[in-house]
PDB file of C-alpha atoms in Angstrom:
ATOM      1  CA  MET U  13     -21.808 -23.625   7.237  1.00 32.00           C
ATOM      2  CA  LEU U  14     -24.821 -22.765   5.063  1.00 32.00           C
ATOM      3  CA  ARG U  15     -24.700 -19.104   4.112  1.00 40.00           C
ATOM      4  CA  ALA U  16     -27.950 -18.894   2.123  1.00 40.00           C
ATOM      5  CA  LYS U  17     -31.513 -20.060   2.593  1.00 39.00           C
ATOM      6  CA  ARG U  18     -33.921 -20.986  -0.187  1.00 34.00           C
ATOM      7  CA  HIS U  19     -36.977 -18.740  -0.313  1.00 36.00           C
ATOM      8  CA  GLY U  20     -38.866 -20.759  -2.922  1.00 36.00           C
ATOM      9  CA  ARG U  21     -38.166 -23.108  -5.771  1.00 31.00           C
ATOM     10  CA  ASP U  22     -37.185 -20.404  -8.260  1.00 35.00           C
ATOM     11  CA  SER U  23     -35.743 -17.929  -5.800  1.00 36.00           C
ATOM     12  CA  GLY U  24     -32.311 -17.839  -7.438  1.00 40.00           C
ATOM     13  CA  ILE U  25     -30.620 -18.416  -4.086  1.00 36.00           C
ATOM     14  CA  VAL U  26     -28.146 -21.257  -4.060  1.00 35.00           C
ATOM     15  CA  ILE U  27     -27.777 -23.394  -0.937  1.00 30.00           C
ATOM     16  CA  MET U  28     -24.189 -24.477  -0.594  1.00 31.00           C
ATOM     17  CA  PRO U  29     -21.629 -25.026   2.154  1.00 32.00           C
ATOM     18  CA  SER U  30     -18.891 -22.447   2.304  1.00 34.00           C
ATOM     19  CA  ASP U  31     -15.588 -22.232   4.115  1.00 37.00           C
ATOM     20  CA  ASP U  32     -15.841 -18.446   3.818  1.00 41.00           C
ATOM     21  CA  GLU U  33     -18.364 -17.484   6.469  1.00 43.00           C
ATOM     22  CA  THR U  34     -18.467 -13.880   5.293  1.00 48.00           C
ATOM     23  CA  SER U  35     -19.733 -14.445   1.738  1.00 56.00           C
ATOM     24  CA  PRO U  36     -23.479 -14.687   1.154  1.00 66.00           C
ATOM     25  CA  VAL U  37     -24.230 -16.646  -1.997  1.00 73.00           C
ATOM     26  CA  PHE U  38     -26.883 -15.560  -4.485  1.00 80.00           C
ATOM     27  CA  THR U  39     -27.458 -15.385  -8.237  1.00 85.00           C
ATOM     28  CA  PRO U  40     -28.409 -12.418 -10.463  1.00 87.00           C
ATOM     29  CA  MET U  41     -32.124 -13.259 -10.477  1.00 90.00           C
ATOM     30  CA  VAL U  42     -32.631 -13.326  -6.711  1.00 93.00           C
ATOM     31  CA  THR U  43     -34.584 -10.269  -5.584  1.00 97.00           C
ATOM     32  CA  ALA U  44     -32.799  -7.257  -4.155  1.00 97.00           C
ATOM     33  CA  GLU U  45     -34.738  -7.755  -0.917  1.00 98.00           C
ATOM     34  CA  ALA U  46     -33.569 -11.346  -0.497  1.00 96.00           C
ATOM     35  CA  ALA U  47     -29.975 -10.288  -1.167  1.00 96.00           C
ATOM     36  CA  LEU U  48     -30.298  -7.485   1.376  1.00 97.00           C
ATOM     37  CA  ARG U  49     -31.538  -9.924   4.015  1.00 97.00           C
ATOM     38  CA  MET U  50     -28.508 -12.159   3.529  1.00 95.00           C
ATOM     39  CA  ILE U  51     -26.069  -9.251   3.493  1.00 96.00           C
ATOM     40  CA  LEU U  52     -27.492  -7.714   6.681  1.00 97.00           C
ATOM     41  CA  ASP U  53     -27.539 -11.089   8.420  1.00 96.00           C
ATOM     42  CA  GLU U  54     -23.839 -11.565   7.706  1.00 96.00           C
ATOM     43  CA  ILE U  55     -22.919  -8.036   8.780  1.00 97.00           C
ATOM     44  CA  CYS U  56     -24.934  -8.168  12.002  1.00 97.00           C
ATOM     45  CA  ARG U  57     -23.264 -11.443  12.962  1.00 96.00           C
ATOM     46  CA  ASP U  58     -19.902  -9.727  12.536  1.00 97.00           C
ATOM     47  CA  ILE U  59     -20.988  -6.735  14.623  1.00 98.00           C
ATOM     48  CA  ASP U  60     -22.112  -9.019  17.445  1.00 96.00           C
ATOM     49  CA  MET U  61     -18.911 -11.059  17.361  1.00 96.00           C
ATOM     50  CA  TYR U  62     -16.408  -8.202  17.213  1.00 97.00           C
ATOM     51  CA  LEU U  63     -18.251  -5.918  19.622  1.00 97.00           C
ATOM     52  CA  ALA U  64     -18.257  -8.769  22.152  1.00 96.00           C
ATOM     53  CA  GLN U  65     -14.511  -9.114  21.575  1.00 95.00           C
ATOM     54  CA  PHE U  66     -14.025  -5.405  22.299  1.00 96.00           C
ATOM     55  CA  MET U  67     -16.116  -5.573  25.467  1.00 96.00           C
ATOM     56  CA  GLU U  68     -14.343  -8.643  26.835  1.00 94.00           C
ATOM     57  CA  SER U  69     -10.757  -8.217  25.644  1.00 91.00           C
ATOM     58  CA  ASP U  70      -8.066  -5.555  25.207  1.00 90.00           C
ATOM     59  CA  GLU U  71      -7.135  -6.938  21.783  1.00 88.00           C
ATOM     60  CA  GLU U  72      -6.787  -4.089  19.284  1.00 87.00           C
ATOM     61  CA  SER U  73      -8.751  -6.004  16.666  1.00 92.00           C
ATOM     62  CA  GLY U  74     -12.011  -5.729  18.611  1.00 93.00           C
ATOM     63  CA  ALA U  75     -12.494  -1.993  18.078  1.00 96.00           C
ATOM     64  CA  HIS U  76     -11.083  -2.061  14.553  1.00 95.00           C
ATOM     65  CA  LYS U  77     -13.149  -4.975  13.239  1.00 96.00           C
ATOM     66  CA  THR U  78     -16.338  -3.712  14.850  1.00 98.00           C
ATOM     67  CA  ARG U  79     -15.827  -0.414  13.037  1.00 97.00           C
ATOM     68  CA  VAL U  80     -15.263  -2.248   9.752  1.00 95.00           C
ATOM     69  CA  ALA U  81     -18.522  -4.157  10.232  1.00 98.00           C
ATOM     70  CA  LEU U  82     -20.375  -0.946  11.114  1.00 98.00           C
ATOM     71  CA  ARG U  83     -19.045   0.820   8.033  1.00 96.00           C
ATOM     72  CA  ARG U  84     -20.111  -2.128   5.902  1.00 97.00           C
ATOM     73  CA  LEU U  85     -23.541  -1.812   7.496  1.00 98.00           C
ATOM     74  CA  THR U  86     -23.888   1.885   6.680  1.00 98.00           C
ATOM     75  CA  THR U  87     -22.759   1.125   3.119  1.00 97.00           C
ATOM     76  CA  ALA U  88     -25.506  -1.491   2.833  1.00 98.00           C
ATOM     77  CA  LEU U  89     -28.132   0.828   4.315  1.00 98.00           C
ATOM     78  CA  ASP U  90     -27.125   3.616   1.935  1.00 97.00           C
ATOM     79  CA  SER U  91     -26.917   1.418  -1.153  1.00 96.00           C
ATOM     80  CA  PHE U  92     -30.209  -0.354  -0.492  1.00 98.00           C
ATOM     81  CA  ALA U  93     -31.969   2.864   0.563  1.00 98.00           C
ATOM     82  CA  PRO U  94     -34.596   2.593  -2.229  1.00 98.00           C
ATOM     83  CA  LEU U  95     -35.888  -0.581  -0.525  1.00 98.00           C
ATOM     84  CA  LEU U  96     -36.079   0.891   2.968  1.00 98.00           C
ATOM     85  CA  ARG U  97     -38.325   3.132   5.027  1.00 98.00           C
ATOM     86  CA  ARG U  98     -36.570   6.466   5.346  1.00 97.00           C
ATOM     87  CA  LYS U  99     -37.164   6.951   9.075  1.00 97.00           C
ATOM     88  CA  ALA U 100     -36.252   3.389  10.080  1.00 98.00           C
ATOM     89  CA  ARG U 101     -33.123   3.520   7.944  1.00 98.00           C
ATOM     90  CA  LYS U 102     -32.063   6.831   9.513  1.00 98.00           C
ATOM     91  CA  VAL U 103     -32.536   5.486  13.047  1.00 97.00           C
ATOM     92  CA  ALA U 104     -30.394   2.427  12.281  1.00 98.00           C
ATOM     93  CA  ARG U 105     -27.749   4.440  10.467  1.00 98.00           C
ATOM     94  CA  ASP U 106     -27.480   7.063  13.212  1.00 98.00           C
ATOM     95  CA  GLU U 107     -27.029   4.405  15.890  1.00 97.00           C
ATOM     96  CA  ALA U 108     -24.374   2.642  13.829  1.00 98.00           C
ATOM     97  CA  LYS U 109     -22.479   5.907  13.332  1.00 97.00           C
ATOM     98  CA  THR U 110     -22.646   6.706  17.052  1.00 96.00           C
ATOM     99  CA  ILE U 111     -21.061   3.368  17.972  1.00 97.00           C
ATOM    100  CA  PHE U 112     -18.547   3.802  15.150  1.00 97.00           C
ATOM    101  CA  ARG U 113     -17.427   7.209  16.458  1.00 96.00           C
ATOM    102  CA  GLN U 114     -17.173   5.993  20.049  1.00 96.00           C
ATOM    103  CA  LEU U 115     -14.917   3.133  19.012  1.00 97.00           C
ATOM    104  CA  GLY U 116     -12.949   5.489  16.767  1.00 94.00           C
ATOM    105  CA  HIS U 117     -11.316   7.204  19.736  1.00 93.00           C
ATOM    106  CA  VAL U 118     -10.027   3.845  20.954  1.00 95.00           C
ATOM    107  CA  ARG U 119      -8.896   2.863  17.476  1.00 92.00           C
ATOM    108  CA  ASP U 120      -6.958   6.119  17.016  1.00 88.00           C
ATOM    109  CA  ALA U 121      -5.240   5.611  20.375  1.00 90.00           C
ATOM    110  CA  ASP U 122      -4.312   2.019  19.482  1.00 88.00           C
ATOM    111  CA  VAL U 123      -2.854   3.095  16.127  1.00 81.00           C
ATOM    112  CA  PHE U 124      -0.893   5.915  17.759  1.00 81.00           C
ATOM    113  CA  ILE U 125       0.643   3.606  20.362  1.00 86.00           C
ATOM    114  CA  ALA U 126       1.433   0.938  17.768  1.00 83.00           C
ATOM    115  CA  GLY U 127       3.419   3.510  15.795  1.00 78.00           C
ATOM    116  CA  LEU U 128       5.595   4.504  18.748  1.00 80.00           C
ATOM    117  CA  ALA U 129       8.971   3.094  19.630  1.00 79.00           C
ATOM    118  CA  GLU U 130       8.874   0.826  22.681  1.00 84.00           C
ATOM    119  CA  ARG U 131      10.567   3.400  24.908  1.00 85.00           C
ATOM    120  CA  ALA U 132       7.940   6.006  23.995  1.00 84.00           C
ATOM    121  CA  ARG U 133       5.080   3.814  25.242  1.00 88.00           C
ATOM    122  CA  THR U 134       5.155   5.254  28.720  1.00 86.00           C
ATOM    123  CA  PRO U 135       3.090   3.835  31.596  1.00 86.00           C
ATOM    124  CA  ALA U 136       1.124   7.096  31.714  1.00 86.00           C
ATOM    125  CA  LEU U 137       0.213   6.836  28.022  1.00 88.00           C
ATOM    126  CA  LEU U 138      -0.811   3.185  28.323  1.00 88.00           C
ATOM    127  CA  LYS U 139      -2.875   3.997  31.408  1.00 91.00           C
ATOM    128  CA  GLU U 140      -4.631   6.805  29.533  1.00 89.00           C
ATOM    129  CA  THR U 141      -5.509   4.420  26.695  1.00 89.00           C
ATOM    130  CA  ASP U 142      -6.797   1.774  29.108  1.00 90.00           C
ATOM    131  CA  SER U 143      -8.968   4.412  30.770  1.00 93.00           C
ATOM    132  CA  LEU U 144     -10.365   5.447  27.390  1.00 94.00           C
ATOM    133  CA  ARG U 145     -11.186   1.813  26.604  1.00 94.00           C
ATOM    134  CA  ARG U 146     -13.035   1.368  29.911  1.00 95.00           C
ATOM    135  CA  LYS U 147     -14.998   4.593  29.453  1.00 96.00           C
ATOM    136  CA  THR U 148     -15.998   3.570  25.947  1.00 96.00           C
ATOM    137  CA  ARG U 149     -17.220   0.205  27.196  1.00 97.00           C
ATOM    138  CA  SER U 150     -19.307   1.979  29.829  1.00 96.00           C
ATOM    139  CA  LYS U 151     -20.884   4.214  27.173  1.00 94.00           C
ATOM    140  CA  ILE U 152     -21.703   1.212  25.015  1.00 95.00           C
ATOM    141  CA  ARG U 153     -23.379  -0.563  27.928  1.00 95.00           C
ATOM    142  CA  ARG U 154     -25.260   2.562  28.973  1.00 93.00           C
ATOM    143  CA  LYS U 155     -26.588   3.146  25.444  1.00 90.00           C
ATOM    144  CA  LYS U 156     -27.468  -0.567  25.104  1.00 93.00           C
ATOM    145  CA  ALA U 157     -25.405  -0.690  21.936  1.00 94.00           C
ATOM    146  CA  ILE U 158     -24.623  -4.361  22.505  1.00 93.00           C
ATOM    147  CA  GLY U 159     -28.152  -5.174  21.334  1.00 95.00           C
ATOM    148  CA  PHE U 160     -27.986  -2.957  18.252  1.00 97.00           C
ATOM    149  CA  ALA U 161     -27.451  -5.709  15.677  1.00 97.00           C
ATOM    150  CA  ALA U 162     -30.232  -7.853  17.132  1.00 97.00           C
ATOM    151  CA  ARG U 163     -32.647  -4.905  17.081  1.00 97.00           C
ATOM    152  CA  LEU U 164     -31.797  -4.179  13.467  1.00 98.00           C
ATOM    153  CA  MET U 165     -32.420  -7.769  12.371  1.00 97.00           C
ATOM    154  CA  ARG U 166     -35.678  -7.793  14.300  1.00 97.00           C
ATOM    155  CA  SER U 167     -36.837  -4.660  12.462  1.00 97.00           C
ATOM    156  CA  LEU U 168     -35.953  -6.334   9.171  1.00 97.00           C
ATOM    157  CA  GLY U 169     -37.778  -9.509  10.165  1.00 96.00           C
ATOM    158  CA  THR U 170     -40.969  -7.659  11.126  1.00 96.00           C
ATOM    159  CA  GLY U 171     -40.848  -5.547   7.974  1.00 96.00           C
ATOM    160  CA  GLU U 172     -40.439  -2.304   9.921  1.00 97.00           C
ATOM    161  CA  LEU U 173     -37.198  -1.526   8.088  1.00 98.00           C
ATOM    162  CA  LEU U 174     -38.676  -2.091   4.627  1.00 98.00           C
ATOM    163  CA  GLY U 175     -40.483   0.569   2.623  1.00 98.00           C
ATOM    164  CA  ARG U 176     -44.157   0.044   1.824  1.00 96.00           C
ATOM    165  CA  ARG U 177     -44.726   2.467  -1.012  1.00 97.00           C
ATOM    166  CA  ARG U 178     -44.922   1.375  -4.623  1.00 98.00           C
ATOM    167  CA  ALA U 179     -41.392   2.526  -5.506  1.00 98.00           C
ATOM    168  CA  ALA U 180     -39.910   0.684  -2.520  1.00 98.00           C
ATOM    169  CA  ARG U 181     -41.792  -2.505  -3.356  1.00 98.00           C
ATOM    170  CA  ALA U 182     -40.613  -2.300  -6.951  1.00 98.00           C
ATOM    171  CA  ALA U 183     -37.014  -1.932  -5.764  1.00 98.00           C
ATOM    172  CA  GLN U 184     -37.437  -4.870  -3.374  1.00 98.00           C
ATOM    173  CA  ALA U 185     -38.638  -7.082  -6.234  1.00 98.00           C
ATOM    174  CA  MET U 186     -35.928  -5.990  -8.695  1.00 97.00           C
ATOM    175  CA  PRO U 187     -33.436  -8.709  -9.727  1.00 96.00           C
ATOM    176  CA  VAL U 188     -30.303  -8.082  -7.705  1.00 95.00           C
ATOM    177  CA  GLY U 189     -28.104  -8.278 -10.803  1.00 92.00           C
ATOM    178  CA  GLN U 190     -29.835  -5.206 -12.204  1.00 93.00           C
ATOM    179  CA  PHE U 191     -29.872  -3.462  -8.822  1.00 96.00           C
ATOM    180  CA  ALA U 192     -26.170  -4.167  -8.231  1.00 94.00           C
ATOM    181  CA  ALA U 193     -25.093  -2.690 -11.570  1.00 91.00           C
ATOM    182  CA  GLN U 194     -26.986   0.519 -10.815  1.00 93.00           C
ATOM    183  CA  ALA U 195     -25.651   0.762  -7.253  1.00 95.00           C
ATOM    184  CA  LEU U 196     -22.043   0.126  -8.290  1.00 93.00           C
ATOM    185  CA  ALA U 197     -22.258   2.679 -11.102  1.00 92.00           C
ATOM    186  CA  ALA U 198     -23.526   5.327  -8.669  1.00 94.00           C
ATOM    187  CA  ALA U 199     -20.818   4.542  -6.089  1.00 94.00           C
ATOM    188  CA  TRP U 200     -18.109   4.568  -8.749  1.00 93.00           C
ATOM    189  CA  GLN U 201     -19.291   7.936 -10.051  1.00 93.00           C
ATOM    190  CA  THR U 202     -19.008   9.332  -6.518  1.00 95.00           C
ATOM    191  CA  CYS U 203     -15.397   8.127  -6.285  1.00 93.00           C
ATOM    192  CA  GLN U 204     -14.526   9.715  -9.616  1.00 92.00           C
ATOM    193  CA  THR U 205     -15.785  13.139  -8.541  1.00 93.00           C
ATOM    194  CA  HIS U 206     -12.590  13.472  -6.482  1.00 92.00           C
ATOM    195  CA  GLY U 207     -10.513  13.636  -9.656  1.00 90.00           C
ATOM    196  CA  ALA U 208      -7.539  11.603 -10.831  1.00 85.00           C
ATOM    197  CA  ASP U 209      -4.773  13.373  -8.871  1.00 88.00           C
ATOM    198  CA  LEU U 210      -4.722  12.432  -5.179  1.00 89.00           C
ATOM    199  CA  ALA U 211      -1.511  14.348  -4.510  1.00 85.00           C
ATOM    200  CA  HIS U 212      -3.304  17.655  -5.002  1.00 87.00           C
ATOM    201  CA  LEU U 213      -6.150  16.855  -2.608  1.00 88.00           C
ATOM    202  CA  SER U 214      -6.113  18.306   0.884  1.00 88.00           C
ATOM    203  CA  GLU U 215      -5.861  15.831   3.765  1.00 85.00           C
ATOM    204  CA  ASP U 216      -9.562  16.292   4.509  1.00 88.00           C
ATOM    205  CA  SER U 217     -10.529  15.751   0.860  1.00 91.00           C
ATOM    206  CA  ARG U 218      -8.279  12.709   0.648  1.00 90.00           C
ATOM    207  CA  HIS U 219      -9.972  11.339   3.767  1.00 89.00           C
ATOM    208  CA  GLU U 220     -13.382  11.780   2.105  1.00 93.00           C
ATOM    209  CA  PHE U 221     -12.048  10.023  -0.989  1.00 93.00           C
ATOM    210  CA  ARG U 222     -10.838   7.170   1.175  1.00 91.00           C
ATOM    211  CA  LYS U 223     -14.287   6.789   2.736  1.00 92.00           C
ATOM    212  CA  ASP U 224     -15.981   6.797  -0.673  1.00 94.00           C
ATOM    213  CA  MET U 225     -13.537   4.205  -2.000  1.00 92.00           C
ATOM    214  CA  LYS U 226     -14.086   2.066   1.056  1.00 91.00           C
ATOM    215  CA  SER U 227     -17.845   2.163   0.524  1.00 93.00           C
ATOM    216  CA  PHE U 228     -17.309   1.255  -3.127  1.00 93.00           C
ATOM    217  CA  ARG U 229     -15.143  -1.717  -2.171  1.00 91.00           C
ATOM    218  CA  TYR U 230     -17.637  -2.997   0.382  1.00 93.00           C
ATOM    219  CA  LEU U 231     -20.422  -2.701  -2.160  1.00 94.00           C
ATOM    220  CA  ALA U 232     -18.345  -4.587  -4.714  1.00 91.00           C
ATOM    221  CA  GLU U 233     -17.727  -7.335  -2.153  1.00 91.00           C
ATOM    222  CA  PHE U 234     -21.448  -7.595  -1.359  1.00 93.00           C
ATOM    223  CA  PHE U 235     -22.188  -8.273  -5.005  1.00 91.00           C
ATOM    224  CA  ALA U 236     -19.085 -10.333  -5.842  1.00 86.00           C
ATOM    225  CA  PRO U 237     -21.101 -13.583  -6.309  1.00 82.00           C
ATOM    226  CA  LEU U 238     -22.879 -11.988  -9.283  1.00 86.00           C
ATOM    227  CA  TRP U 239     -19.855 -11.580 -11.538  1.00 78.00           C
ATOM    228  CA  PRO U 240     -17.542 -14.141 -13.165  1.00 71.00           C
ATOM    229  CA  ALA U 241     -14.657 -14.630 -10.765  1.00 64.00           C
ATOM    230  CA  GLY U 242     -12.032 -13.512 -13.274  1.00 66.00           C
ATOM    231  CA  ASP U 243     -13.772 -10.206 -13.972  1.00 65.00           C
ATOM    232  CA  TRP U 244     -13.899  -9.270 -10.292  1.00 74.00           C
ATOM    233  CA  GLU U 245     -10.696 -10.831  -8.965  1.00 76.00           C
ATOM    234  CA  GLN U 246      -8.458  -8.993 -11.426  1.00 74.00           C
ATOM    235  CA  PHE U 247      -9.615  -5.738  -9.841  1.00 80.00           C
ATOM    236  CA  ARG U 248      -9.888  -6.889  -6.256  1.00 83.00           C
ATOM    237  CA  GLU U 249      -6.193  -7.121  -5.410  1.00 83.00           C
ATOM    238  CA  ARG U 250      -5.401  -3.729  -6.928  1.00 84.00           C
ATOM    239  CA  LEU U 251      -8.371  -2.168  -5.177  1.00 86.00           C
ATOM    240  CA  GLN U 252      -7.231  -3.661  -1.871  1.00 86.00           C
ATOM    241  CA  ASP U 253      -3.683  -2.355  -2.368  1.00 88.00           C
ATOM    242  CA  LEU U 254      -5.030   1.136  -3.030  1.00 90.00           C
ATOM    243  CA  GLN U 255      -7.228   0.925   0.062  1.00 89.00           C
ATOM    244  CA  ASP U 256      -4.271  -0.216   2.169  1.00 90.00           C
ATOM    245  CA  ASP U 257      -2.211   2.774   1.033  1.00 91.00           C
ATOM    246  CA  LEU U 258      -5.083   5.167   1.739  1.00 90.00           C
ATOM    247  CA  GLY U 259      -5.469   3.622   5.188  1.00 87.00           C
ATOM    248  CA  THR U 260      -1.750   3.992   5.864  1.00 88.00           C
ATOM    249  CA  LEU U 261      -1.903   7.658   4.831  1.00 88.00           C
ATOM    250  CA  ASN U 262      -4.801   8.232   7.197  1.00 83.00           C
ATOM    251  CA  ASP U 263      -3.043   6.502  10.101  1.00 81.00           C
ATOM    252  CA  LEU U 264       0.190   8.424   9.492  1.00 83.00           C
ATOM    253  CA  ALA U 265      -1.667  11.735   9.328  1.00 81.00           C
ATOM    254  CA  ASN U 266      -3.548  10.978  12.557  1.00 77.00           C
ATOM    255  CA  ALA U 267      -0.340   9.979  14.340  1.00 75.00           C
ATOM    256  CA  ARG U 268       1.403  13.109  13.068  1.00 78.00           C
ATOM    257  CA  ARG U 269      -1.363  15.371  14.353  1.00 77.00           C
ATOM    258  CA  ARG U 270      -1.500  13.564  17.682  1.00 71.00           C
ATOM    259  CA  SER U 271       2.241  13.945  18.226  1.00 72.00           C
ATOM    260  CA  GLY U 272       2.237  17.613  17.212  1.00 72.00           C
ATOM    261  CA  GLU U 273       4.510  17.125  14.201  1.00 73.00           C
ATOM    262  CA  THR U 274       3.998  19.522  11.295  1.00 68.00           C
ATOM    263  CA  GLY U 275       6.134  18.059   8.523  1.00 69.00           C
ATOM    264  CA  VAL U 276       5.178  15.170   6.250  1.00 73.00           C
ATOM    265  CA  GLY U 277       7.587  12.249   6.527  1.00 76.00           C
ATOM    266  CA  THR U 278       9.251  10.194   3.811  1.00 84.00           C
ATOM    267  CA  GLN U 279       6.992   7.175   4.356  1.00 86.00           C
ATOM    268  CA  GLU U 280       3.905   9.337   3.960  1.00 85.00           C
ATOM    269  CA  LEU U 281       5.203  10.912   0.736  1.00 89.00           C
ATOM    270  CA  ARG U 282       6.121   7.547  -0.786  1.00 91.00           C
ATOM    271  CA  THR U 283       2.756   6.067   0.145  1.00 91.00           C
ATOM    272  CA  LEU U 284       0.940   9.045  -1.367  1.00 91.00           C
ATOM    273  CA  LEU U 285       2.876   8.731  -4.624  1.00 91.00           C
ATOM    274  CA  ARG U 286       2.110   5.012  -4.832  1.00 92.00           C
ATOM    275  CA  ALA U 287      -1.601   5.584  -4.124  1.00 92.00           C
ATOM    276  CA  ASP U 288      -1.756   8.438  -6.644  1.00 91.00           C
ATOM    277  CA  THR U 289      -0.274   6.256  -9.385  1.00 90.00           C
ATOM    278  CA  ALA U 290      -2.535   3.318  -8.545  1.00 89.00           C
ATOM    279  CA  TRP U 291      -5.668   5.479  -8.565  1.00 91.00           C
ATOM    280  CA  ALA U 292      -4.799   7.094 -11.913  1.00 87.00           C
ATOM    281  CA  GLU U 293      -4.409   3.646 -13.492  1.00 84.00           C
ATOM    282  CA  PHE U 294      -7.421   2.131 -11.757  1.00 84.00           C
ATOM    283  CA  SER U 295      -9.820   4.967 -12.571  1.00 83.00           C
ATOM    284  CA  ALA U 296      -8.965   4.827 -16.278  1.00 82.00           C
ATOM    285  CA  GLN U 297     -10.089   1.204 -16.673  1.00 80.00           C
ATOM    286  CA  PRO U 298     -13.597  -0.031 -17.506  1.00 79.00           C
ATOM    287  CA  MET U 299     -15.121  -1.684 -14.454  1.00 78.00           C
ATOM    288  CA  TRP U 300     -15.872  -5.394 -14.258  1.00 75.00           C
ATOM    289  CA  TRP U 301     -19.666  -5.097 -13.989  1.00 77.00           C
ATOM    290  CA  GLN U 302     -19.796  -2.965 -17.159  1.00 72.00           C
ATOM    291  CA  ALA U 303     -18.699  -5.963 -19.204  1.00 59.00           C
ATOM    292  CA  ASN U 304     -21.739  -7.933 -18.051  1.00 53.00           C
TER     293      ASN U 304
END
């Protein structure tokens, strides 16, 4: 499948087949606007695909993967904000967050049930979760959320999403290599404001840290084609491991609150210690884009 289109002889966009349908391909000299168009196209395709899966199937992955795609979208809208019209960006972001929150109730219920022993998955509990799934589908249909991704791409295609002032046009024309370095530096600085010791953060603060790290990872993945593979890949696995531990901590905390438990279990403590150690090591290293 071709994941990039040429927008002119010297556009800097490379046309090439790819087995990875989720990786737009561009070079450092492509404009930030052209990169944004490819990134949003990929994300909106994912939203359409996974939201359809949620609407048509009871598979747990539908709600989860739609939420991942929506979070990637809000990361893109936030990171590329200098290119965008403020009002149009806010409308798109607010709608994405609304869908994200609606699906979040289903996702939390799925995670809770998955963590229960088989005997604890009572018919009443399963019925309650099925009812929640049906109600969420009804809300999505009523709010016409199924057409959200198509509306967003239409607003990008017509130029409604893009800023028209001089600063916005300058950002749109900026080489994406330069834009990416600035965006990653800003996102990384946000992550570092949480400090180096995760064990001393409250659950709410740790949740905010997790969200900031997730946004940082998505941003890094958007711009992965810009960096030598070795520079990025050596960080990617460790970053993913840290994200997995943070996700596990969040799921365990949600399940604990839902069940009414007050104590922190052994698995949660071990996961927190592992994440704390990984973050201390990771945050002390120079980042891959700084070497370029």
